[in-house]
Short mmCIF file of C-alpha atoms and ligand atoms in Angstrom, two decimals:
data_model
loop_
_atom_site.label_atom_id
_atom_site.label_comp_id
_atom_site.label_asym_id
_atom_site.label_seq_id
_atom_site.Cartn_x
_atom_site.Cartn_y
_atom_site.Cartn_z
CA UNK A 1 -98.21 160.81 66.69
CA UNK A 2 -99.76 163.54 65.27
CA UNK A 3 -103.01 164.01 63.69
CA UNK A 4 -101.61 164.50 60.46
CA UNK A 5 -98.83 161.51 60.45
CA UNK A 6 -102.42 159.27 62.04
CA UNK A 7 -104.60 160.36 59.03
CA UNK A 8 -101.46 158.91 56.67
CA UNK A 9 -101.25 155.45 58.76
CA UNK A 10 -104.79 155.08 58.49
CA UNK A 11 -106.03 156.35 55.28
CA UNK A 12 -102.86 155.71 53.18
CA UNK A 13 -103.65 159.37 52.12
CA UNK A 14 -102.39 162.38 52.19
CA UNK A 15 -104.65 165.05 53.97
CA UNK A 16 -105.94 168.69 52.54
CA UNK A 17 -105.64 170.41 55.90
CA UNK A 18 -104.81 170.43 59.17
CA UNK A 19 -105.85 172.92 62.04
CA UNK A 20 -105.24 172.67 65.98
CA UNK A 21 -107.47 174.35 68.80
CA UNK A 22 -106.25 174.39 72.52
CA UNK A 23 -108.23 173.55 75.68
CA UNK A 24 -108.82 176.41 77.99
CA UNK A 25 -108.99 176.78 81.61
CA UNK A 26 -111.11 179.57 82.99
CA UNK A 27 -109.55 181.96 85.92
CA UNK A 28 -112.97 183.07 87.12
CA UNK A 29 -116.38 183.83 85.90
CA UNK A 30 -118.28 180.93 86.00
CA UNK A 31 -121.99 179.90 84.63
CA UNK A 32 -121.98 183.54 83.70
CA UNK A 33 -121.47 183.35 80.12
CA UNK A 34 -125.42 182.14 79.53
CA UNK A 35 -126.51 185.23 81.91
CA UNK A 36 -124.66 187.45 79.30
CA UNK A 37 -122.14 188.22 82.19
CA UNK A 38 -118.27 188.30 82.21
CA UNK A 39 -116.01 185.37 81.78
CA UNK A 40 -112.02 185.18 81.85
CA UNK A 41 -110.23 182.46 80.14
CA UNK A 42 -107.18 181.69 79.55
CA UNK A 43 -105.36 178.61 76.85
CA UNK A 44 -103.70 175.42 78.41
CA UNK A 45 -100.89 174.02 76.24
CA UNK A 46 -102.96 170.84 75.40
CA UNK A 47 -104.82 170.93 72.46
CA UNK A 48 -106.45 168.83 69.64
CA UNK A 49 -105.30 168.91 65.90
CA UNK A 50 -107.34 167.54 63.06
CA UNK A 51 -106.68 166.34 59.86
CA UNK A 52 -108.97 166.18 56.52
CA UNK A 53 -108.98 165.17 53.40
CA UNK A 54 -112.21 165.69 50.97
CA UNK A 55 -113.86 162.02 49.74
CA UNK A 56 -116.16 162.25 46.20
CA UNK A 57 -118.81 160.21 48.45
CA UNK A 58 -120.64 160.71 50.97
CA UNK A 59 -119.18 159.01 53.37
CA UNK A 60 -117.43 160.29 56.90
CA UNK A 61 -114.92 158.25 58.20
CA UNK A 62 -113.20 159.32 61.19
CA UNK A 63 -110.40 157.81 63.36
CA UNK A 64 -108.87 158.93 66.97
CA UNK A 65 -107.14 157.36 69.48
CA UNK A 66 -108.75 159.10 71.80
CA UNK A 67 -112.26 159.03 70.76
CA UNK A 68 -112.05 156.00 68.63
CA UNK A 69 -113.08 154.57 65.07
CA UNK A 70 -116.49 155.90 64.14
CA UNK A 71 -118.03 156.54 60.01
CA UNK A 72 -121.49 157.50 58.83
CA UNK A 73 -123.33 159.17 56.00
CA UNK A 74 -123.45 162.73 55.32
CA UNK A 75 -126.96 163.93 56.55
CA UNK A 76 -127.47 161.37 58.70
CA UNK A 77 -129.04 161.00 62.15
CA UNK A 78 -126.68 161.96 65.10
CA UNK A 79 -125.73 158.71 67.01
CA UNK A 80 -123.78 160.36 69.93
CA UNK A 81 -120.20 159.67 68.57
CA UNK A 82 -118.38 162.48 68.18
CA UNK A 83 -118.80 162.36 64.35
CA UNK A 84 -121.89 164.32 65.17
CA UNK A 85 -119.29 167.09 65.83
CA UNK A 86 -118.26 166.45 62.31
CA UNK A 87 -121.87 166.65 61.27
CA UNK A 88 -122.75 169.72 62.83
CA UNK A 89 -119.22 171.73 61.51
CA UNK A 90 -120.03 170.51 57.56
CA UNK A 91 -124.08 171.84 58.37
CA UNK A 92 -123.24 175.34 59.44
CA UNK A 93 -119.77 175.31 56.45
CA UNK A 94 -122.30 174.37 54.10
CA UNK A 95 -124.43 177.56 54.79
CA UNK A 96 -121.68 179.77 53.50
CA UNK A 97 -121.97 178.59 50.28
CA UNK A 98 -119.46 175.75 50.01
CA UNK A 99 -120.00 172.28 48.07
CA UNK A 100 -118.59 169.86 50.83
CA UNK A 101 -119.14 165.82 50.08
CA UNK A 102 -117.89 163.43 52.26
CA UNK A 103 -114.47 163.77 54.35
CA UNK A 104 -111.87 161.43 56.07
CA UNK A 105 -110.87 162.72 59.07
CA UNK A 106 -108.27 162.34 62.17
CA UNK A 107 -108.00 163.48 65.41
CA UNK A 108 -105.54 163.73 67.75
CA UNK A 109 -106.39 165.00 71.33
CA UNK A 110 -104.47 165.69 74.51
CA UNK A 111 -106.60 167.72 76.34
CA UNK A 112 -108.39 165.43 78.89
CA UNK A 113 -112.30 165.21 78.25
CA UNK A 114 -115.12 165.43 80.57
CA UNK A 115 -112.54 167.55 83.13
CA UNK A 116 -114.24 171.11 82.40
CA UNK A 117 -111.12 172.38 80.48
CA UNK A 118 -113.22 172.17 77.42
CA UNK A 119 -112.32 169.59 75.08
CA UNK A 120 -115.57 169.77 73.35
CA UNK A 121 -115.46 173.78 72.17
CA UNK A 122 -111.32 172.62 70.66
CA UNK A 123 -112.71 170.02 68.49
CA UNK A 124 -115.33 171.96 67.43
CA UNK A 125 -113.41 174.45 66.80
CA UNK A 126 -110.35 172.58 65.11
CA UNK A 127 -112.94 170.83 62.68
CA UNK A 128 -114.34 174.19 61.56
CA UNK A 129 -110.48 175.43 61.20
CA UNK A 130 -109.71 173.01 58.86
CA UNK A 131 -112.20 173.11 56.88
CA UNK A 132 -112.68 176.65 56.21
CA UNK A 133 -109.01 176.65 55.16
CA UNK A 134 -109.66 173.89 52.86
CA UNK A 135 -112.59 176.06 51.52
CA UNK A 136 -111.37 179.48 51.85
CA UNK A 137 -114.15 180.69 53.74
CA UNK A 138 -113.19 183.72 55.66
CA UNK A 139 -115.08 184.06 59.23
CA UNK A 140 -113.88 186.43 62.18
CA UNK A 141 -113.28 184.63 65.47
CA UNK A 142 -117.09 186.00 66.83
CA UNK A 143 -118.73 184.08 64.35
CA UNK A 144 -116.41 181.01 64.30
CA UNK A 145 -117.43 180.74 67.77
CA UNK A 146 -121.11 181.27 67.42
CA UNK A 147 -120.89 178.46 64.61
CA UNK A 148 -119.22 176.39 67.53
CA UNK A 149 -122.17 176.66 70.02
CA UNK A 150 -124.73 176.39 67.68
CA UNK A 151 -122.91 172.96 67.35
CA UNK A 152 -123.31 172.10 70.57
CA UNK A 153 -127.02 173.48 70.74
CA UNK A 154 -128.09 171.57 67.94
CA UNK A 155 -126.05 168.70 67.48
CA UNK A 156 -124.92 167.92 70.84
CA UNK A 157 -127.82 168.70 73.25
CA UNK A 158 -125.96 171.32 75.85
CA UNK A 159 -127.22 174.47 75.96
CA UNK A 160 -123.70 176.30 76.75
CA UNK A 161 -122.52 180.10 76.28
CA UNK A 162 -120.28 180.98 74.19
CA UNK A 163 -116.72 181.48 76.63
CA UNK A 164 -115.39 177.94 75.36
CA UNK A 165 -115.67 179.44 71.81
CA UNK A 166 -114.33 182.35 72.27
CA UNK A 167 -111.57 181.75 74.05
CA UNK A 168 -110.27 179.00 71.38
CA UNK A 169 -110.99 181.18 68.48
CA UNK A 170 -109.99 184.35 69.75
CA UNK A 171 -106.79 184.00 72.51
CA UNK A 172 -102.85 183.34 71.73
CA UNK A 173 -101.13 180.75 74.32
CA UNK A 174 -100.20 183.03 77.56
CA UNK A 175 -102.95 185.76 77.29
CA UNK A 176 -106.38 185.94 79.54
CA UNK A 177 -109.26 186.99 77.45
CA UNK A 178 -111.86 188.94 78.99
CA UNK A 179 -115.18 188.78 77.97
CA UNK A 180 -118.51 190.39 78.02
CA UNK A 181 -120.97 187.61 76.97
CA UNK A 182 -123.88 190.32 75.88
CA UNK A 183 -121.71 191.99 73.20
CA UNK A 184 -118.89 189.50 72.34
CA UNK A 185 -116.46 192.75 73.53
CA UNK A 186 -112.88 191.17 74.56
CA UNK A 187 -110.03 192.87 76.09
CA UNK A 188 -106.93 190.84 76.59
CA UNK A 189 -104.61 190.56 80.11
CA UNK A 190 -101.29 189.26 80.63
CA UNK A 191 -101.21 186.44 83.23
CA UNK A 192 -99.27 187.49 86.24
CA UNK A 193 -95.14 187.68 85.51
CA UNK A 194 -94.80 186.18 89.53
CA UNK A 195 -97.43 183.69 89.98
CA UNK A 196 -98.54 180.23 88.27
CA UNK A 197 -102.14 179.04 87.75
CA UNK A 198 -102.24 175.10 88.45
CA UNK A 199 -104.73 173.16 86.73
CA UNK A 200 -105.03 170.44 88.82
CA UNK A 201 -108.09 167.22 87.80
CA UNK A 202 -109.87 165.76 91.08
CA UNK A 203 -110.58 162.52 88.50
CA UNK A 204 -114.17 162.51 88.76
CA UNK A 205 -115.41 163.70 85.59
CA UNK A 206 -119.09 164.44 84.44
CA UNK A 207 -120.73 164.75 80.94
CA UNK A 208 -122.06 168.32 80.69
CA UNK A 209 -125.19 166.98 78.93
CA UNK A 210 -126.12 164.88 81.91
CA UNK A 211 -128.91 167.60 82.49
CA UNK A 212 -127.37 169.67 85.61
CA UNK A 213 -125.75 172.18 83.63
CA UNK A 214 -129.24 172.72 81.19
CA UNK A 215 -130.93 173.10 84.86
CA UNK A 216 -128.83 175.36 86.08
CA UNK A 217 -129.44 177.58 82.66
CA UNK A 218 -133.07 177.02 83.03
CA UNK A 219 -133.12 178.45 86.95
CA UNK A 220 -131.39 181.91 86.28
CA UNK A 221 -133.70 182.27 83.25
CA UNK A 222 -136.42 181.94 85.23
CA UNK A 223 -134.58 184.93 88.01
CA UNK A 224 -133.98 186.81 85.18
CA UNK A 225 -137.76 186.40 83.91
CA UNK A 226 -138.77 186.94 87.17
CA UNK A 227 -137.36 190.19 87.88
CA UNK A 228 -138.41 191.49 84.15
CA UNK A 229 -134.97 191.92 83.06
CA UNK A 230 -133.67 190.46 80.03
CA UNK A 231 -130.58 188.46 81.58
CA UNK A 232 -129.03 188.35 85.17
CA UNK A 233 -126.59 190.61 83.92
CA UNK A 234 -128.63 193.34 84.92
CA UNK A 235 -129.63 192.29 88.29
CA UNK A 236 -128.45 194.09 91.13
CA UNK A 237 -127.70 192.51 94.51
CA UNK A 238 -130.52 194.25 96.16
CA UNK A 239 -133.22 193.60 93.15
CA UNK A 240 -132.71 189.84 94.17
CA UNK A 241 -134.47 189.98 97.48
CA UNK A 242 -137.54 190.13 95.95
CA UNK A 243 -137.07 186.26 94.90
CA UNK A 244 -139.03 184.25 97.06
CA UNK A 245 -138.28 181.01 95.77
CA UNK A 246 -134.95 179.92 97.43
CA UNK A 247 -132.95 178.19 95.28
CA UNK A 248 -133.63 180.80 92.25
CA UNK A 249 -132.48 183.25 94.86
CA UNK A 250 -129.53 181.67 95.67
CA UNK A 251 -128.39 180.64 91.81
CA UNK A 252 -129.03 184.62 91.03
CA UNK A 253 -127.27 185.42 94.05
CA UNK A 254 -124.29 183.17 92.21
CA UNK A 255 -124.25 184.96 89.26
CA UNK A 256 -124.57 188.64 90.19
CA UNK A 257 -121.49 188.24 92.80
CA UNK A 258 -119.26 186.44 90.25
CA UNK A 259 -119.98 188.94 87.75
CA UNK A 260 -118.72 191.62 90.52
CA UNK A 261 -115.81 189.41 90.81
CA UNK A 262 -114.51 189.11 87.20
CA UNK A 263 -114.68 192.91 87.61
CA UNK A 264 -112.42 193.46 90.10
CA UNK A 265 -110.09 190.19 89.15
CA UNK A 266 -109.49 193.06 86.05
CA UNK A 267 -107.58 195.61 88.51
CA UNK A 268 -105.91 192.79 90.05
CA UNK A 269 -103.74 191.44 86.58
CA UNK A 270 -103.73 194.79 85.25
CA UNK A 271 -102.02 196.14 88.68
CA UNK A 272 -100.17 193.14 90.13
CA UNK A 273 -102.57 192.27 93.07
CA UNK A 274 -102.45 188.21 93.08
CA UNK A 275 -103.20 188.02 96.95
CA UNK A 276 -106.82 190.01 95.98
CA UNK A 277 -107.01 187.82 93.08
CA UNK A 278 -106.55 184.54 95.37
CA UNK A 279 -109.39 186.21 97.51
CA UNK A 280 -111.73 186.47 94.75
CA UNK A 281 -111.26 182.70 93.63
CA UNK A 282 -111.63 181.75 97.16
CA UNK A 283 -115.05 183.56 97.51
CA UNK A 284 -116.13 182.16 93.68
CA UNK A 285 -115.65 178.52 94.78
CA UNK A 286 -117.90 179.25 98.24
CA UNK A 287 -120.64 180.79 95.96
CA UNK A 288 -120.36 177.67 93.57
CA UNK A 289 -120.09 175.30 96.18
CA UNK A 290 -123.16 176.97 98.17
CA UNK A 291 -125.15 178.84 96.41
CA UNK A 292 -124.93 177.34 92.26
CA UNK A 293 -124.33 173.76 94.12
CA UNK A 294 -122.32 172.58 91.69
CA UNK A 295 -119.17 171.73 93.53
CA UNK A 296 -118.47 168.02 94.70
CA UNK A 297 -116.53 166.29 97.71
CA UNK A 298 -113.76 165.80 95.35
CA UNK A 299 -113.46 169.12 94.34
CA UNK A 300 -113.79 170.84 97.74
CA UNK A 301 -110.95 168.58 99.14
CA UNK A 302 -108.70 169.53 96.28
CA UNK A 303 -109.23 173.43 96.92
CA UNK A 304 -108.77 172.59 101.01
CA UNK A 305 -105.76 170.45 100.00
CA UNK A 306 -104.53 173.60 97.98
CA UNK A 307 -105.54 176.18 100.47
CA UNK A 308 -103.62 174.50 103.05
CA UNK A 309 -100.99 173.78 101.15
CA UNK A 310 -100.43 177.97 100.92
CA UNK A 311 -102.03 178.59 97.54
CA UNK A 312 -103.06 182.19 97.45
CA UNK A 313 -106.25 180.98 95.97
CA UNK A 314 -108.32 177.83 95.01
CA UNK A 315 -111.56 177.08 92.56
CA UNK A 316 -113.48 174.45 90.67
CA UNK A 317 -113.57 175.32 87.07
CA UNK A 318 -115.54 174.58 83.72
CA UNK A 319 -118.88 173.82 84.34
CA UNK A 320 -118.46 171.85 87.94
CA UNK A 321 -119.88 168.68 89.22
CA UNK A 322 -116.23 167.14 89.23
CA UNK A 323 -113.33 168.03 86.45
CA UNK A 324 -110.37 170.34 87.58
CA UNK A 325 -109.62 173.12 89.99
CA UNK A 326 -107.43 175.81 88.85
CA UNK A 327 -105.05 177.33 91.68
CA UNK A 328 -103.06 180.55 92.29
CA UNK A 329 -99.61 179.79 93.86
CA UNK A 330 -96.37 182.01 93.72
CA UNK A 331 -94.10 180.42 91.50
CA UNK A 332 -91.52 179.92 93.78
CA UNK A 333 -94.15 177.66 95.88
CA UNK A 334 -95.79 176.63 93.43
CA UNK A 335 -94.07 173.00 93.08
CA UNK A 336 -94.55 173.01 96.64
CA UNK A 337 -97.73 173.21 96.49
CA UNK A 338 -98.42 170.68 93.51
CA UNK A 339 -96.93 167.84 95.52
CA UNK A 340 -98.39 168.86 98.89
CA UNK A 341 -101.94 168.60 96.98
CA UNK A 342 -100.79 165.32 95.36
CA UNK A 343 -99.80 163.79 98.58
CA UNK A 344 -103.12 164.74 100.18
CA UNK A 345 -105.41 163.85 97.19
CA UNK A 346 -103.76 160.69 95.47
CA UNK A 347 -106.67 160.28 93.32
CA UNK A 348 -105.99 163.98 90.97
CA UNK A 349 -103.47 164.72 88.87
CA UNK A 350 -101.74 167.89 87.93
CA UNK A 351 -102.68 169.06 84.05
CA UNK A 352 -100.73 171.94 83.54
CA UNK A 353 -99.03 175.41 85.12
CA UNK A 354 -99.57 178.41 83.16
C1 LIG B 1 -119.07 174.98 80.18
C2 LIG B 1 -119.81 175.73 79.08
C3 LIG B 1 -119.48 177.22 79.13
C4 LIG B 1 -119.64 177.79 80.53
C5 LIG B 1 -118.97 176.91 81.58
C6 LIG B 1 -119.26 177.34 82.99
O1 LIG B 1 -117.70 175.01 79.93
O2 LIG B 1 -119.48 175.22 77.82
O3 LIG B 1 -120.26 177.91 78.19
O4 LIG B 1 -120.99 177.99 80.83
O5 LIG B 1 -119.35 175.55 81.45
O6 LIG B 1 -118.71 178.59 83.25
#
């Protein structure tokens, strides 16, 4: 069913607009984005689509299969549903000058949520779509995606960067964005013509605002403050001996060698060099796993499980602490590989090959 043919069923309405926004799995370049470092995304198939129509009250009533039944008032309190999504999208419309009442509104999702391929940044996104084309509003991608995080900084409680955004306001299915978090400059990749990506989920999800991933951002702050610089992004490997508390060390350490990484991944899609780009993946989930610490059991079996399974390259991705790995295999070996991992880890499922 779609999102449109839902909001029909349920409202006995038609709606005023409809907009979609896909999920996004990042190659590498993690926990960067909030150091102002470099990020490279990429769009999975699965997406979410949402439907609105405009009400003359002030109510919001929402329906998803996914997420569930769920109304409130305009302006009031957030209660955790995701209508506070809805909330925060009509707050930061309203500020370009548009008269917005209350709306009815259906979702339809198939991105899995909770498995770091960032289901929260789509529907965000696809409720600011819709309305602005209800509305008219013109907004370039940048700010569509700065209105996105400030949705999640103010209205959902996680302090994230801005890759999610950008990548679902500013990629087309089948390219890799790259990103430099300080300036919001993109350049786009093809993926490679030989090799898949495998998405795989280990099925042990956790809620970004559980506090880890705000931790995390508060740590390399405090590097960054540390060595008088305004963001890791400027550290050098050798300025970060001077940390003497260990685990600050070790979360800087994190950041300034996947920064170095996302650079080099650059020479490997731009000249055809998969096995160096397995390598670098490799390397990223050993600095997540060790020094950010935000791998799991489930996770590390999965990339072992892919590893030996002869994927060029293995890594947790999204914000860790469980959700999905994303794997380099050659596409002749790549449904090789998929069932090998499935075999060894019963418990994960495969989400998509791009
Ligand atoms: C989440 C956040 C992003 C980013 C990743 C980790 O997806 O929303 O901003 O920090 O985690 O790379």
């Amino acid at each position: 069913m779609t999102s449109n043919e839902l909001f029909q069923s349920y409202f006995k309405l038609q709606p005023h607009s409809q907009a979609t926004a896909h999920g996004r799995v990042n190659l590498i370049g993690e926990h960067t984005d909030y150091n102002n470092g470099f990020v490279l995304p990429t769009l999975i198939p699965q997406k979410i689509s949402v439907s609105i129509g405009l009400r003359d009250d002030n109510k919001i009533i929402g329906n998803s299969q996914e997420f569930g039944e769920s109304q409130c008032i305009l302006g009031s309190a957030l209660n955790g549903s995701w209508l506070d999504f809805v909330l925060g999208a009509i707050h930061f419309i309203k500020q370009t000058g548009v008269i917005i009442q209350g709306i009815n509104i259906a979702v339809k999702s198939d991105i899995p949520s909770g498995t770091g391929l960032s289901s929260s940044a789509a529907l965000e996104i696809a409720i600011l779509k819709t309305l602005i084309k209800i509305f008219n509003v013109s907004i370039s991608p940048a700010e569509l995606a700065r209105i996105g995080q400030k949705i999640e900084h103010e209205f959902i409680g996680t302090q994230c960067g801005i890759m999610d955004q950008m990548a679902c306001t500013s990629l087309k299915l089948g390219e890799v964005l790259f990103l430099d978090c300080e300036n919001l400059q993109t350049k786009i990749f093809s993926l490679f013509s030989t090799h898949h990506f495998l998405v795989i989920n280990s099925g042990s999800s956790r809620k970004l605002s559980e506090g880890n991933y705000n931790q995390r951002k508060m740590e390399t702050s405090k590097a960054a403050q540390f060595l008088n610089i305004p963001s890791l992004r400027h550290a050098t490997a050798d300025q970060l001996n001077k940390i003497e508390d260990r685990i600050i060390y070790k979360r800087a350490r994190h950041i300034v060698s996947e920064n170095n990484r996302v650079l080099q991944s650059l020479d490997c899609l731009e000249n055809n060099k998969p096995m160096k780009f397995g390598r670098l993946m490799d390397a990223s989930h050993r600095s997540m796993a060790e020094d950010y610490e935000i791998s799991s059991k489930e996770l590390d079996d999965l990339v072992n499980a892919a590893k030996s399974a002869g994927a060029l390259g293995a890594r947790l991705t999204g914000a860790g602490f469980g959700g999905c790995v994303v794997v380099l295999v050659s596409k002749e070996n790549s449904e090789k590989v998929a069932s090998s991992v499935a075999k060894q880890c019963p418990q994960s499922s495969l989400v998509t090959v791009i």
